[in-house]
PDB file of C-alpha atoms in Angstrom:
ATOM      1  CA  UNK A  50      28.553 -12.326 -66.194  1.00  0.00           C
ATOM      2  CA  UNK A  51      33.068 -11.696 -67.031  1.00  0.00           C
ATOM      3  CA  UNK A  52      35.224 -13.345 -64.890  1.00  0.00           C
ATOM      4  CA  UNK A  53      36.734  -9.584 -63.170  1.00  0.00           C
ATOM      5  CA  UNK A  54      33.052  -7.493 -63.238  1.00  0.00           C
ATOM      6  CA  UNK A  55      32.363 -10.464 -60.392  1.00  0.00           C
ATOM      7  CA  UNK A  56      36.406 -10.170 -58.765  1.00  0.00           C
ATOM      8  CA  UNK A  57      34.886  -6.481 -58.339  1.00  0.00           C
ATOM      9  CA  UNK A  58      32.087  -7.840 -55.766  1.00  0.00           C
ATOM     10  CA  UNK A  59      33.810  -9.704 -54.478  1.00  0.00           C
ATOM     11  CA  UNK A  60      36.514  -7.077 -53.584  1.00  0.00           C
ATOM     12  CA  UNK A  61      33.489  -4.680 -52.857  1.00  0.00           C
ATOM     13  CA  UNK A  62      32.146  -7.139 -50.172  1.00  0.00           C
ATOM     14  CA  UNK A  63      35.129  -8.494 -48.398  1.00  0.00           C
ATOM     15  CA  UNK A  64      36.136  -5.038 -47.671  1.00  0.00           C
ATOM     16  CA  UNK A  65      32.320  -4.024 -46.929  1.00  0.00           C
ATOM     17  CA  UNK A  66      32.190  -6.624 -44.135  1.00  0.00           C
ATOM     18  CA  UNK A  67      35.695  -5.912 -42.905  1.00  0.00           C
ATOM     19  CA  UNK A  68      34.591  -2.331 -42.170  1.00  0.00           C
ATOM     20  CA  UNK A  69      32.488  -3.093 -40.660  1.00  0.00           C
ATOM     21  CA  UNK A  70      33.355  -4.015 -37.155  1.00  0.00           C
ATOM     22  CA  UNK A  71      34.744  -1.018 -37.495  1.00  0.00           C
ATOM     23  CA  UNK A  72      31.589   1.207 -37.246  1.00  0.00           C
ATOM     24  CA  UNK A  73      30.641   2.551 -33.301  1.00  0.00           C
ATOM     25  CA  UNK A  74      27.012   1.968 -32.647  1.00  0.00           C
ATOM     26  CA  UNK A  75      25.490   4.970 -30.926  1.00  0.00           C
ATOM     27  CA  UNK A  76      26.163   5.372 -27.497  1.00  0.00           C
ATOM     28  CA  UNK A  77      23.703   3.710 -25.335  1.00  0.00           C
ATOM     29  CA  UNK A  78      21.391   7.332 -23.438  1.00  0.00           C
ATOM     30  CA  UNK A  79      22.072   7.444 -20.536  1.00  0.00           C
ATOM     31  CA  UNK A  80      19.116   7.439 -17.642  1.00  0.00           C
ATOM     32  CA  UNK A  81      19.805   7.285 -14.256  1.00  0.00           C
ATOM     33  CA  UNK A  82      17.649   4.691 -11.043  1.00  0.00           C
ATOM     34  CA  UNK A  83      16.128   5.970  -8.680  1.00  0.00           C
ATOM     35  CA  UNK A  84      17.046   2.738  -5.428  1.00  0.00           C
ATOM     36  CA  UNK A  85      14.543   2.771  -2.684  1.00  0.00           C
ATOM     37  CA  UNK A  86      14.593  -0.007  -0.018  1.00  0.00           C
ATOM     38  CA  UNK A  87      11.853  -0.862   2.287  1.00  0.00           C
ATOM     39  CA  UNK A  88      10.262  -3.270   4.541  1.00  0.00           C
ATOM     40  CA  UNK A  89       6.025  -4.181   4.778  1.00  0.00           C
ATOM     41  CA  UNK A  90       4.592  -6.297   7.189  1.00  0.00           C
ATOM     42  CA  UNK A  91       1.123  -7.625   6.340  1.00  0.00           C
ATOM     43  CA  UNK A  92      -1.138  -5.195   6.032  1.00  0.00           C
ATOM     44  CA  UNK A  93       0.327  -2.863   6.522  1.00  0.00           C
ATOM     45  CA  UNK A  94       1.380   0.708   3.434  1.00  0.00           C
ATOM     46  CA  UNK A  95       5.135   1.671   1.376  1.00  0.00           C
ATOM     47  CA  UNK A  96       5.075   4.579  -0.137  1.00  0.00           C
ATOM     48  CA  UNK A  97       7.953   7.042  -0.884  1.00  0.00           C
ATOM     49  CA  UNK A  98       7.715   9.768  -3.465  1.00  0.00           C
ATOM     50  CA  UNK A  99       9.915   9.214  -6.607  1.00  0.00           C
ATOM     51  CA  UNK A 100      10.111  12.835  -8.900  1.00  0.00           C
ATOM     52  CA  UNK A 101       7.405  13.860 -11.069  1.00  0.00           C
ATOM     53  CA  UNK A 102       4.511  13.883  -8.254  1.00  0.00           C
ATOM     54  CA  UNK A 103       4.524  10.262  -8.010  1.00  0.00           C
ATOM     55  CA  UNK A 104       5.237   7.762  -5.745  1.00  0.00           C
ATOM     56  CA  UNK A 105       6.280   4.268  -4.969  1.00  0.00           C
ATOM     57  CA  UNK A 106       3.249   2.910  -2.853  1.00  0.00           C
ATOM     58  CA  UNK A 107       2.611  -1.504  -2.142  1.00  0.00           C
ATOM     59  CA  UNK A 108      -1.358  -1.187  -1.642  1.00  0.00           C
ATOM     60  CA  UNK A 109      -1.796  -3.987   1.200  1.00  0.00           C
ATOM     61  CA  UNK A 110      -3.825  -6.529   0.428  1.00  0.00           C
ATOM     62  CA  UNK A 111      -5.887  -9.524   2.211  1.00  0.00           C
ATOM     63  CA  UNK A 112      -3.355 -11.341   0.106  1.00  0.00           C
ATOM     64  CA  UNK A 113      -0.551  -9.359  -0.059  1.00  0.00           C
ATOM     65  CA  UNK A 114       0.660  -6.140  -1.817  1.00  0.00           C
ATOM     66  CA  UNK A 115       0.049  -4.913  -4.949  1.00  0.00           C
ATOM     67  CA  UNK A 116       3.244  -3.582  -6.604  1.00  0.00           C
ATOM     68  CA  UNK A 117       1.707   0.272  -7.361  1.00  0.00           C
ATOM     69  CA  UNK A 118       3.504   3.857  -9.381  1.00  0.00           C
ATOM     70  CA  UNK A 119       0.101   6.012  -8.157  1.00  0.00           C
ATOM     71  CA  UNK A 120      -0.182  10.198  -7.581  1.00  0.00           C
ATOM     72  CA  UNK A 121       2.148  11.723  -4.860  1.00  0.00           C
ATOM     73  CA  UNK A 122      -0.344  14.848  -3.891  1.00  0.00           C
ATOM     74  CA  UNK A 123      -4.319  14.696  -5.551  1.00  0.00           C
ATOM     75  CA  UNK A 124      -6.516  12.385  -5.982  1.00  0.00           C
ATOM     76  CA  UNK A 125      -5.123   8.485  -7.086  1.00  0.00           C
ATOM     77  CA  UNK A 126      -7.905   7.547  -9.372  1.00  0.00           C
ATOM     78  CA  UNK A 127      -8.782   3.607 -10.207  1.00  0.00           C
ATOM     79  CA  UNK A 128      -5.894   2.754 -12.825  1.00  0.00           C
ATOM     80  CA  UNK A 129      -2.272   3.345 -11.419  1.00  0.00           C
ATOM     81  CA  UNK A 130       0.656   4.852 -14.072  1.00  0.00           C
ATOM     82  CA  UNK A 131       2.756   0.389 -13.422  1.00  0.00           C
ATOM     83  CA  UNK A 132      -1.383  -0.984 -13.674  1.00  0.00           C
ATOM     84  CA  UNK A 133      -1.718   0.453 -17.808  1.00  0.00           C
ATOM     85  CA  UNK A 134       1.915  -0.347 -18.463  1.00  0.00           C
ATOM     86  CA  UNK A 135       2.386  -3.621 -17.513  1.00  0.00           C
ATOM     87  CA  UNK A 136       0.143  -6.374 -19.771  1.00  0.00           C
ATOM     88  CA  UNK A 137      -1.654  -8.166 -19.303  1.00  0.00           C
ATOM     89  CA  UNK A 138      -4.599  -6.829 -18.036  1.00  0.00           C
ATOM     90  CA  UNK A 139      -6.719  -9.437 -15.627  1.00  0.00           C
ATOM     91  CA  UNK A 140      -3.914 -12.278 -15.406  1.00  0.00           C
ATOM     92  CA  UNK A 141      -0.834 -12.996 -13.580  1.00  0.00           C
ATOM     93  CA  UNK A 142       0.628  -9.898 -13.314  1.00  0.00           C
ATOM     94  CA  UNK A 143       4.764  -9.131 -11.566  1.00  0.00           C
ATOM     95  CA  UNK A 144       2.541  -6.531  -9.703  1.00  0.00           C
ATOM     96  CA  UNK A 145       0.440  -8.542  -7.163  1.00  0.00           C
ATOM     97  CA  UNK A 146       3.069  -9.099  -5.699  1.00  0.00           C
ATOM     98  CA  UNK A 147       0.397 -12.387  -3.112  1.00  0.00           C
ATOM     99  CA  UNK A 148      -1.855 -15.352  -2.744  1.00  0.00           C
ATOM    100  CA  UNK A 149      -3.716 -13.919  -5.614  1.00  0.00           C
ATOM    101  CA  UNK A 150      -4.024 -16.841  -9.027  1.00  0.00           C
ATOM    102  CA  UNK A 151      -3.857 -19.409  -6.156  1.00  0.00           C
ATOM    103  CA  UNK A 152       0.454 -18.433  -5.621  1.00  0.00           C
ATOM    104  CA  UNK A 153       1.410 -20.079  -2.801  1.00  0.00           C
ATOM    105  CA  UNK A 154       3.204 -18.123  -0.206  1.00  0.00           C
ATOM    106  CA  UNK A 155       6.406 -19.485  -1.343  1.00  0.00           C
ATOM    107  CA  UNK A 156       5.612 -18.808  -4.343  1.00  0.00           C
ATOM    108  CA  UNK A 157       4.531 -15.342  -4.398  1.00  0.00           C
ATOM    109  CA  UNK A 158       8.125 -15.135  -3.127  1.00  0.00           C
ATOM    110  CA  UNK A 159       9.838 -16.866  -5.899  1.00  0.00           C
ATOM    111  CA  UNK A 160       8.853 -15.273  -8.604  1.00  0.00           C
ATOM    112  CA  UNK A 161      11.834 -13.303  -7.748  1.00  0.00           C
ATOM    113  CA  UNK A 162      13.525 -10.368  -8.616  1.00  0.00           C
ATOM    114  CA  UNK A 163       9.736  -9.044 -10.585  1.00  0.00           C
ATOM    115  CA  UNK A 164       9.837  -6.803 -13.558  1.00  0.00           C
ATOM    116  CA  UNK A 165       7.174  -4.482 -15.033  1.00  0.00           C
ATOM    117  CA  UNK A 166       7.014  -1.148 -16.740  1.00  0.00           C
ATOM    118  CA  UNK A 167       5.156   2.689 -15.434  1.00  0.00           C
ATOM    119  CA  UNK A 168       4.802   6.012 -16.652  1.00  0.00           C
ATOM    120  CA  UNK A 169       7.158   8.836 -16.348  1.00  0.00           C
ATOM    121  CA  UNK A 170       4.624  11.625 -16.935  1.00  0.00           C
ATOM    122  CA  UNK A 171       0.439  12.396 -17.000  1.00  0.00           C
ATOM    123  CA  UNK A 172       0.618  12.661 -20.517  1.00  0.00           C
ATOM    124  CA  UNK A 173       2.097   8.687 -20.775  1.00  0.00           C
ATOM    125  CA  UNK A 174      -0.748   7.625 -18.138  1.00  0.00           C
ATOM    126  CA  UNK A 175      -4.034   9.304 -20.273  1.00  0.00           C
ATOM    127  CA  UNK A 176      -2.820   7.636 -23.167  1.00  0.00           C
ATOM    128  CA  UNK A 177      -2.223   4.059 -21.767  1.00  0.00           C
ATOM    129  CA  UNK A 178      -5.712   4.558 -20.081  1.00  0.00           C
ATOM    130  CA  UNK A 179      -7.658   5.434 -23.640  1.00  0.00           C
ATOM    131  CA  UNK A 180      -5.765   2.665 -25.003  1.00  0.00           C
ATOM    132  CA  UNK A 181      -6.660  -0.036 -22.046  1.00  0.00           C
ATOM    133  CA  UNK A 182     -10.207   1.261 -22.803  1.00  0.00           C
ATOM    134  CA  UNK A 183     -10.375  -0.255 -25.698  1.00  0.00           C
ATOM    135  CA  UNK A 184     -10.314  -3.437 -23.964  1.00  0.00           C
ATOM    136  CA  UNK A 185     -12.636  -5.612 -23.572  1.00  0.00           C
ATOM    137  CA  UNK A 186     -13.919  -7.226 -19.695  1.00  0.00           C
ATOM    138  CA  UNK A 187     -12.688 -11.010 -19.835  1.00  0.00           C
ATOM    139  CA  UNK A 188     -12.846 -13.110 -20.974  1.00  0.00           C
ATOM    140  CA  UNK A 189     -13.283 -11.474 -24.325  1.00  0.00           C
ATOM    141  CA  UNK A 190     -10.531 -10.699 -26.482  1.00  0.00           C
ATOM    142  CA  UNK A 191      -9.304  -7.060 -27.224  1.00  0.00           C
ATOM    143  CA  UNK A 192      -9.457  -6.334 -31.389  1.00  0.00           C
ATOM    144  CA  UNK A 193      -6.173  -6.640 -32.789  1.00  0.00           C
ATOM    145  CA  UNK A 194      -5.813  -2.666 -33.113  1.00  0.00           C
ATOM    146  CA  UNK A 195      -6.406  -1.472 -29.445  1.00  0.00           C
ATOM    147  CA  UNK A 196      -3.486  -4.243 -29.120  1.00  0.00           C
ATOM    148  CA  UNK A 197      -2.117  -2.451 -31.527  1.00  0.00           C
ATOM    149  CA  UNK A 198      -2.291   1.130 -29.893  1.00  0.00           C
ATOM    150  CA  UNK A 199      -1.261  -0.739 -26.804  1.00  0.00           C
ATOM    151  CA  UNK A 200       2.295  -1.426 -28.223  1.00  0.00           C
ATOM    152  CA  UNK A 201       2.831   1.865 -29.526  1.00  0.00           C
ATOM    153  CA  UNK A 202       2.732   3.119 -25.553  1.00  0.00           C
ATOM    154  CA  UNK A 203       4.731   1.196 -23.999  1.00  0.00           C
ATOM    155  CA  UNK A 204       8.364   1.784 -25.543  1.00  0.00           C
ATOM    156  CA  UNK A 205       6.937   5.705 -23.901  1.00  0.00           C
ATOM    157  CA  UNK A 206       7.264   4.062 -21.014  1.00  0.00           C
ATOM    158  CA  UNK A 207       9.836   3.010 -18.473  1.00  0.00           C
ATOM    159  CA  UNK A 208      10.927   0.078 -16.636  1.00  0.00           C
ATOM    160  CA  UNK A 209      11.292  -1.126 -12.421  1.00  0.00           C
ATOM    161  CA  UNK A 210      12.540  -4.267 -11.212  1.00  0.00           C
ATOM    162  CA  UNK A 211      11.062  -5.032  -7.479  1.00  0.00           C
ATOM    163  CA  UNK A 212      13.500  -7.627  -5.781  1.00  0.00           C
ATOM    164  CA  UNK A 213      12.803  -9.148  -2.405  1.00  0.00           C
ATOM    165  CA  UNK A 214      16.087  -9.676  -0.396  1.00  0.00           C
ATOM    166  CA  UNK A 215      14.564 -11.590   2.520  1.00  0.00           C
ATOM    167  CA  UNK A 216      11.220 -12.656   3.936  1.00  0.00           C
ATOM    168  CA  UNK A 217       8.963 -14.312   6.091  1.00  0.00           C
ATOM    169  CA  UNK A 218       5.955 -16.357   5.657  1.00  0.00           C
ATOM    170  CA  UNK A 219       3.696 -18.958   6.247  1.00  0.00           C
ATOM    171  CA  UNK A 220       4.257 -21.205   3.217  1.00  0.00           C
ATOM    172  CA  UNK A 221       1.061 -23.188   2.013  1.00  0.00           C
ATOM    173  CA  UNK A 222       0.791 -26.951   0.888  1.00  0.00           C
ATOM    174  CA  UNK A 223      -1.577 -26.901  -1.962  1.00  0.00           C
ATOM    175  CA  UNK A 224       0.288 -28.149  -5.144  1.00  0.00           C
ATOM    176  CA  UNK A 225       2.002 -25.790  -7.151  1.00  0.00           C
ATOM    177  CA  UNK A 226      -0.144 -24.482 -10.654  1.00  0.00           C
ATOM    178  CA  UNK A 227       1.461 -25.076 -13.437  1.00  0.00           C
ATOM    179  CA  UNK A 228       1.047 -20.811 -13.942  1.00  0.00           C
ATOM    180  CA  UNK A 229       3.067 -20.348 -10.195  1.00  0.00           C
ATOM    181  CA  UNK A 230       5.557 -22.768 -11.912  1.00  0.00           C
ATOM    182  CA  UNK A 231       6.617 -20.369 -14.942  1.00  0.00           C
ATOM    183  CA  UNK A 232       7.555 -17.572 -12.454  1.00  0.00           C
ATOM    184  CA  UNK A 233       8.955 -18.964  -8.687  1.00  0.00           C
ATOM    185  CA  UNK A 234      12.238 -20.353  -9.593  1.00  0.00           C
ATOM    186  CA  UNK A 235      13.974 -18.647  -7.445  1.00  0.00           C
ATOM    187  CA  UNK A 236      12.879 -20.175  -3.943  1.00  0.00           C
ATOM    188  CA  UNK A 237      15.466 -21.165  -2.679  1.00  0.00           C
ATOM    189  CA  UNK A 238      17.467 -18.605  -3.581  1.00  0.00           C
ATOM    190  CA  UNK A 239      15.879 -16.146  -2.035  1.00  0.00           C
ATOM    191  CA  UNK A 240      16.252 -15.554   1.803  1.00  0.00           C
ATOM    192  CA  UNK A 241      13.126 -16.542   4.337  1.00  0.00           C
ATOM    193  CA  UNK A 242      11.851 -17.335   7.437  1.00  0.00           C
ATOM    194  CA  UNK A 243       8.901 -20.013   7.642  1.00  0.00           C
ATOM    195  CA  UNK A 244       6.889 -19.302  10.725  1.00  0.00           C
ATOM    196  CA  UNK A 245       5.742 -22.926  12.050  1.00  0.00           C
ATOM    197  CA  UNK A 246       3.884 -21.697  14.621  1.00  0.00           C
ATOM    198  CA  UNK A 247       1.083 -20.431  12.878  1.00  0.00           C
ATOM    199  CA  UNK A 248      -2.039 -22.657  11.220  1.00  0.00           C
ATOM    200  CA  UNK A 249      -0.925 -23.514   8.050  1.00  0.00           C
ATOM    201  CA  UNK A 250      -3.495 -23.345   4.727  1.00  0.00           C
ATOM    202  CA  UNK A 251      -3.478 -23.960   0.758  1.00  0.00           C
ATOM    203  CA  UNK A 252      -2.390 -20.347   0.125  1.00  0.00           C
ATOM    204  CA  UNK A 253      -0.006 -19.517   3.027  1.00  0.00           C
ATOM    205  CA  UNK A 254       0.644 -16.260   4.177  1.00  0.00           C
ATOM    206  CA  UNK A 255       2.986 -13.374   3.526  1.00  0.00           C
ATOM    207  CA  UNK A 256       3.895 -12.033   6.706  1.00  0.00           C
ATOM    208  CA  UNK A 257       6.792  -9.979   6.297  1.00  0.00           C
ATOM    209  CA  UNK A 258       9.234  -8.150   3.555  1.00  0.00           C
ATOM    210  CA  UNK A 259      12.411  -6.773   2.701  1.00  0.00           C
ATOM    211  CA  UNK A 260      12.925  -5.254  -0.673  1.00  0.00           C
ATOM    212  CA  UNK A 261      14.665  -3.612  -3.453  1.00  0.00           C
ATOM    213  CA  UNK A 262      13.395  -1.444  -6.242  1.00  0.00           C
ATOM    214  CA  UNK A 263      15.118   0.391  -9.016  1.00  0.00           C
ATOM    215  CA  UNK A 264      13.093   2.336 -11.259  1.00  0.00           C
ATOM    216  CA  UNK A 265      14.539   3.658 -14.793  1.00  0.00           C
ATOM    217  CA  UNK A 266      14.634   7.746 -14.880  1.00  0.00           C
ATOM    218  CA  UNK A 267      14.550   8.996 -18.576  1.00  0.00           C
ATOM    219  CA  UNK A 268      17.061  12.050 -19.142  1.00  0.00           C
ATOM    220  CA  UNK A 269      14.026  14.461 -18.431  1.00  0.00           C
ATOM    221  CA  UNK A 270      12.818  12.761 -14.824  1.00  0.00           C
ATOM    222  CA  UNK A 271      13.284  15.353 -12.030  1.00  0.00           C
ATOM    223  CA  UNK A 272      13.435  13.058  -9.377  1.00  0.00           C
ATOM    224  CA  UNK A 273      12.063  13.400  -5.115  1.00  0.00           C
ATOM    225  CA  UNK A 274      14.427  15.413  -2.953  1.00  0.00           C
ATOM    226  CA  UNK A 275      16.499  12.840  -1.102  1.00  0.00           C
ATOM    227  CA  UNK A 276      16.146   9.427  -3.656  1.00  0.00           C
ATOM    228  CA  UNK A 277      19.294   7.040  -3.957  1.00  0.00           C
ATOM    229  CA  UNK A 278      20.118   8.207  -8.044  1.00  0.00           C
ATOM    230  CA  UNK A 279      22.380   5.491  -9.853  1.00  0.00           C
ATOM    231  CA  UNK A 280      24.086   6.131 -13.210  1.00  0.00           C
ATOM    232  CA  UNK A 281      21.753   3.204 -15.858  1.00  0.00           C
ATOM    233  CA  UNK A 282      21.422   3.318 -19.537  1.00  0.00           C
ATOM    234  CA  UNK A 283      17.934   4.053 -20.587  1.00  0.00           C
ATOM    235  CA  UNK A 284      15.955   0.507 -21.336  1.00  0.00           C
ATOM    236  CA  UNK A 285      13.795  -0.441 -23.637  1.00  0.00           C
ATOM    237  CA  UNK A 286      11.536  -2.267 -24.760  1.00  0.00           C
TER     238      UNK A 286
END
């Protein structure tokens, strides 16, 4: 290649490189966050409407609570809007605020914050349910087509974050499992009180939690009246 042509290419490349930083990035889409603070005592539920006939629900179970997004009224099916949007299924999940999966009470508190996703409308939920039904029961592995279908739907969901602000518990005496060690790294930095009057057990028990939940709401979502709202940038997967 003639030297003069090469010089032109180099100059053109340098010119393009120098102008690229000047190209403004597309503006981030404006969303809103619903902010919900509350407390739960062992065995007691928490329910708060968020709009769109949906509600944040901390479902009490023997080992703690399950974080759910459910219909605010009408029948509730076997699955909820957060469960199907937060894979993996039938496995350790941020939605399980409990001593399930051999997590000790201090591990459940130490997994903080917890991030999950949820559908914000019945249409997306129905699509997620259809994708979920293609997954075989464990321990069988799902087909690639089912995983691909699920992956294509997750960008349609919104993100939620639950942060434990304070806790009271009976700590477990068992050794920490490797799985718990990978996620439960904030126990020392989370406010908590240890109940030393009750008999300890291998996994312990969650007695009380104070929490703050932030739910990303898409622009078209109509929040429930009285719900605390703050501006936010839309999350993306």
